[in-house]
């Protein structure tokens, strides 16, 4: 479950309490919680983010990070990866419309997103598990399927978090390009799931969400090679 912190932060202290409660509920039920916090700062500050989001009240199993400040951003999170129970997803090729303003720039002829993916591969190599994937993964949007396929082909050890399915426009055949042998990626959908009940009175919210999730799963499975 990918939990986007911004919507909770917008509600102030009560929102942050709800964020903590959401993470506890997910993890207490045996689920995996991805704290979508997109943190990225200098080393001392990043160290506090690591403590805040991989332990304590806001503890998640994975968190998302922005790599713009370089290795200083991710280094404080690495001791948590050493324990073998935590992971990171670092932004590479994001799903938003203006992502290309920076990520498609080509210093030396290679797009920035591939430079970043290579950094993540190197940083995460010591944390490669038995399945061949690193605990330091990459965020690559399904709204750019060609770039997604390019990253997957070039970096088979990167576990991918793939946002953009549903409301943002990515389709099953797009996100299916992230998988290797039916694994190696997790596809994120938010609005298309939590809004599945809209215009459909008479059935409980949770039942609509479950039906939408099952439909999404089958659509993606049908497109896997």
Short mmCIF file of C-alpha atoms in Angstrom, two decimals:
data_model
loop_
_atom_site.label_atom_id
_atom_site.label_comp_id
_atom_site.label_asym_id
_atom_site.label_seq_id
_atom_site.Cartn_x
_atom_site.Cartn_y
_atom_site.Cartn_z
CA UNK A 1 0.00 0.00 0.00
CA UNK A 2 1.47 3.35 -1.07
CA UNK A 3 0.43 6.05 1.39
CA UNK A 4 0.90 9.62 0.11
CA UNK A 5 1.76 11.81 3.08
CA UNK A 6 0.86 15.18 1.52
CA UNK A 7 -2.89 14.63 1.82
CA UNK A 8 -2.44 13.92 5.52
CA UNK A 9 -0.09 16.86 6.08
CA UNK A 10 -2.69 19.19 4.58
CA UNK A 11 -4.97 18.31 7.51
CA UNK A 12 -2.45 19.44 10.13
CA UNK A 13 -1.74 17.52 13.32
CA UNK A 14 -4.89 15.43 13.07
CA UNK A 15 -3.87 14.47 9.55
CA UNK A 16 -0.45 13.32 10.72
CA UNK A 17 -2.07 11.25 13.46
CA UNK A 18 -4.23 9.68 10.77
CA UNK A 19 -1.13 9.01 8.64
CA UNK A 20 0.51 7.19 11.55
CA UNK A 21 -2.68 5.23 12.19
CA UNK A 22 -2.93 4.26 8.52
CA UNK A 23 0.61 2.89 8.51
CA UNK A 24 -0.01 0.98 11.74
CA UNK A 25 -3.17 -0.55 10.35
CA UNK A 26 -1.47 -1.67 7.12
CA UNK A 27 1.54 -3.15 8.85
CA UNK A 28 -0.49 -4.64 11.68
CA UNK A 29 -2.59 -6.52 9.14
CA UNK A 30 0.53 -7.98 7.54
CA UNK A 31 0.64 -5.59 4.60
CA UNK A 32 3.63 -3.72 3.21
CA UNK A 33 3.47 0.05 3.63
CA UNK A 34 5.22 2.41 1.23
CA UNK A 35 5.55 5.85 2.76
CA UNK A 36 5.33 8.12 -0.27
CA UNK A 37 7.19 11.04 1.29
CA UNK A 38 9.68 11.93 -1.51
CA UNK A 39 12.25 13.26 0.93
CA UNK A 40 15.59 14.62 -0.26
CA UNK A 41 17.96 16.88 1.67
CA UNK A 42 21.49 17.32 2.99
CA UNK A 43 22.97 14.54 5.08
CA UNK A 44 22.12 15.80 8.56
CA UNK A 45 18.53 16.56 7.62
CA UNK A 46 18.14 13.35 5.63
CA UNK A 47 19.29 11.42 8.70
CA UNK A 48 16.33 12.81 10.61
CA UNK A 49 13.99 11.87 7.76
CA UNK A 50 15.34 8.32 7.93
CA UNK A 51 14.61 8.10 11.64
CA UNK A 52 11.18 9.67 11.18
CA UNK A 53 9.97 7.45 8.35
CA UNK A 54 11.67 4.10 8.95
CA UNK A 55 11.04 3.98 12.70
CA UNK A 56 8.73 5.45 15.30
CA UNK A 57 5.19 6.65 14.71
CA UNK A 58 5.60 7.10 10.94
CA UNK A 59 7.41 3.80 10.36
CA UNK A 60 6.91 2.37 6.88
CA UNK A 61 8.50 -0.59 5.14
CA UNK A 62 9.61 1.45 2.13
CA UNK A 63 9.92 5.17 1.53
CA UNK A 64 10.28 7.25 -1.62
CA UNK A 65 13.23 9.62 -2.00
CA UNK A 66 14.28 12.39 -4.36
CA UNK A 67 17.90 12.01 -5.58
CA UNK A 68 18.54 15.62 -6.64
CA UNK A 69 21.02 16.23 -3.78
CA UNK A 70 22.97 13.10 -4.61
CA UNK A 71 24.27 10.36 -2.34
CA UNK A 72 23.90 12.54 0.76
CA UNK A 73 20.16 12.07 0.42
CA UNK A 74 20.17 8.28 0.53
CA UNK A 75 23.21 7.52 2.73
CA UNK A 76 21.41 7.95 6.10
CA UNK A 77 18.79 5.41 5.01
CA UNK A 78 21.31 2.67 4.22
CA UNK A 79 21.74 1.34 7.79
CA UNK A 80 18.05 0.44 7.69
CA UNK A 81 18.61 -1.53 4.50
CA UNK A 82 21.39 -3.44 6.24
CA UNK A 83 18.77 -4.95 8.53
CA UNK A 84 17.07 -6.60 5.56
CA UNK A 85 13.56 -5.42 6.42
CA UNK A 86 13.38 -1.99 4.77
CA UNK A 87 13.65 -0.60 1.26
CA UNK A 88 13.77 2.58 -0.78
CA UNK A 89 12.27 3.77 -4.03
CA UNK A 90 14.23 6.64 -5.58
CA UNK A 91 12.66 8.91 -8.21
CA UNK A 92 13.97 8.18 -11.72
CA UNK A 93 11.35 8.87 -14.42
CA UNK A 94 8.24 10.20 -12.77
CA UNK A 95 4.69 10.07 -14.08
CA UNK A 96 3.84 13.79 -14.03
CA UNK A 97 3.45 15.77 -17.29
CA UNK A 98 6.42 18.11 -16.78
CA UNK A 99 8.86 15.39 -15.70
CA UNK A 100 10.78 15.74 -18.94
CA UNK A 101 11.78 19.33 -18.16
CA UNK A 102 14.65 17.90 -16.13
CA UNK A 103 14.58 14.13 -16.53
CA UNK A 104 14.82 14.12 -20.33
CA UNK A 105 17.81 16.47 -20.52
CA UNK A 106 20.74 14.76 -22.20
CA UNK A 107 24.12 15.69 -20.74
CA UNK A 108 26.67 13.70 -22.71
CA UNK A 109 23.89 12.29 -24.89
CA UNK A 110 22.25 10.16 -22.18
CA UNK A 111 19.00 11.30 -20.55
CA UNK A 112 19.17 12.35 -16.92
CA UNK A 113 16.78 9.59 -15.83
CA UNK A 114 19.21 6.93 -17.05
CA UNK A 115 22.10 8.64 -15.26
CA UNK A 116 20.03 8.55 -12.06
CA UNK A 117 19.04 4.92 -12.61
CA UNK A 118 22.71 4.01 -12.91
CA UNK A 119 23.49 5.79 -9.64
CA UNK A 120 20.71 3.87 -7.91
CA UNK A 121 22.01 0.61 -9.34
CA UNK A 122 25.49 1.32 -7.95
CA UNK A 123 24.28 2.58 -4.58
CA UNK A 124 21.90 -0.35 -4.19
CA UNK A 125 24.12 -3.16 -5.44
CA UNK A 126 25.27 -4.21 -1.93
CA UNK A 127 21.62 -4.72 -0.98
CA UNK A 128 20.75 -7.21 -3.72
CA UNK A 129 18.72 -10.12 -2.41
CA UNK A 130 18.33 -13.76 -3.35
CA UNK A 131 15.76 -12.94 -6.03
CA UNK A 132 18.25 -10.68 -7.81
CA UNK A 133 16.61 -7.36 -6.95
CA UNK A 134 18.07 -4.59 -4.83
CA UNK A 135 16.35 -3.15 -1.77
CA UNK A 136 16.98 0.24 -3.36
CA UNK A 137 14.45 0.46 -6.17
CA UNK A 138 13.37 3.11 -8.62
CA UNK A 139 10.20 5.06 -9.32
CA UNK A 140 9.40 4.94 -13.03
CA UNK A 141 6.00 6.14 -14.21
CA UNK A 142 3.78 3.96 -16.34
CA UNK A 143 2.67 7.08 -18.21
CA UNK A 144 5.94 6.89 -20.16
CA UNK A 145 5.98 3.24 -21.29
CA UNK A 146 8.91 3.53 -23.68
CA UNK A 147 11.13 5.00 -20.97
CA UNK A 148 9.83 2.38 -18.54
CA UNK A 149 10.81 -0.41 -20.92
CA UNK A 150 14.21 1.23 -21.43
CA UNK A 151 14.92 1.37 -17.69
CA UNK A 152 13.77 -2.21 -17.19
CA UNK A 153 15.98 -3.50 -20.01
CA UNK A 154 19.05 -1.56 -18.86
CA UNK A 155 18.68 -2.24 -15.13
CA UNK A 156 17.27 -5.71 -14.50
CA UNK A 157 18.23 -5.61 -10.80
CA UNK A 158 16.11 -2.55 -10.00
CA UNK A 159 12.76 -3.26 -8.37
CA UNK A 160 10.37 -0.70 -9.81
CA UNK A 161 7.54 1.29 -8.26
CA UNK A 162 5.29 2.20 -11.17
CA UNK A 163 2.77 5.00 -10.55
CA UNK A 164 0.37 6.41 -13.11
CA UNK A 165 -2.04 3.52 -13.64
CA UNK A 166 -5.68 4.52 -14.00
CA UNK A 167 -6.46 8.18 -13.39
CA UNK A 168 -3.11 9.40 -14.72
CA UNK A 169 -3.62 7.50 -17.95
CA UNK A 170 -1.28 4.49 -17.88
CA UNK A 171 -2.86 1.27 -19.12
CA UNK A 172 -2.18 -2.35 -18.29
CA UNK A 173 -0.08 -2.89 -21.40
CA UNK A 174 2.05 0.10 -20.40
CA UNK A 175 2.85 -0.96 -16.84
CA UNK A 176 3.34 -4.60 -17.83
CA UNK A 177 6.64 -3.55 -19.38
CA UNK A 178 8.07 -3.11 -15.87
CA UNK A 179 7.95 -6.82 -15.04
CA UNK A 180 10.54 -9.55 -15.47
CA UNK A 181 9.04 -13.02 -15.43
CA UNK A 182 5.95 -11.71 -13.68
CA UNK A 183 7.88 -10.00 -10.88
CA UNK A 184 10.21 -7.05 -10.25
CA UNK A 185 7.64 -4.28 -9.96
CA UNK A 186 4.70 -2.97 -7.98
CA UNK A 187 2.08 -0.88 -9.77
CA UNK A 188 0.50 2.00 -7.87
CA UNK A 189 -3.01 3.27 -8.44
CA UNK A 190 -4.79 5.69 -6.14
CA UNK A 191 -7.64 7.79 -7.48
CA UNK A 192 -8.96 5.06 -9.78
CA UNK A 193 -9.33 2.78 -6.75
CA UNK A 194 -10.48 5.03 -3.92
CA UNK A 195 -12.92 6.73 -6.29
CA UNK A 196 -14.31 3.48 -7.68
CA UNK A 197 -17.50 3.88 -5.64
CA UNK A 198 -18.45 7.23 -7.17
CA UNK A 199 -21.75 7.11 -9.00
CA UNK A 200 -22.45 3.59 -7.75
CA UNK A 201 -24.79 3.84 -4.76
CA UNK A 202 -25.97 0.87 -2.79
CA UNK A 203 -22.70 -0.99 -2.31
CA UNK A 204 -20.13 -0.39 0.38
CA UNK A 205 -17.04 1.66 -0.41
CA UNK A 206 -14.66 -1.20 0.41
CA UNK A 207 -16.45 -3.56 -1.96
CA UNK A 208 -16.04 -1.15 -4.87
CA UNK A 209 -12.35 -0.72 -4.07
CA UNK A 210 -11.81 -4.47 -3.88
CA UNK A 211 -13.57 -5.03 -7.20
CA UNK A 212 -11.45 -2.31 -8.84
CA UNK A 213 -8.24 -3.83 -7.44
CA UNK A 214 -9.14 -7.29 -8.71
CA UNK A 215 -9.97 -5.89 -12.15
CA UNK A 216 -6.67 -4.01 -12.23
CA UNK A 217 -4.76 -7.15 -11.26
CA UNK A 218 -6.37 -9.25 -13.97
CA UNK A 219 -5.85 -6.57 -16.63
CA UNK A 220 -2.14 -6.39 -15.83
CA UNK A 221 -1.74 -10.17 -15.62
CA UNK A 222 -3.31 -10.51 -19.06
CA UNK A 223 -0.62 -8.25 -20.52
CA UNK A 224 2.41 -9.90 -18.93
CA UNK A 225 4.71 -11.65 -21.40
#
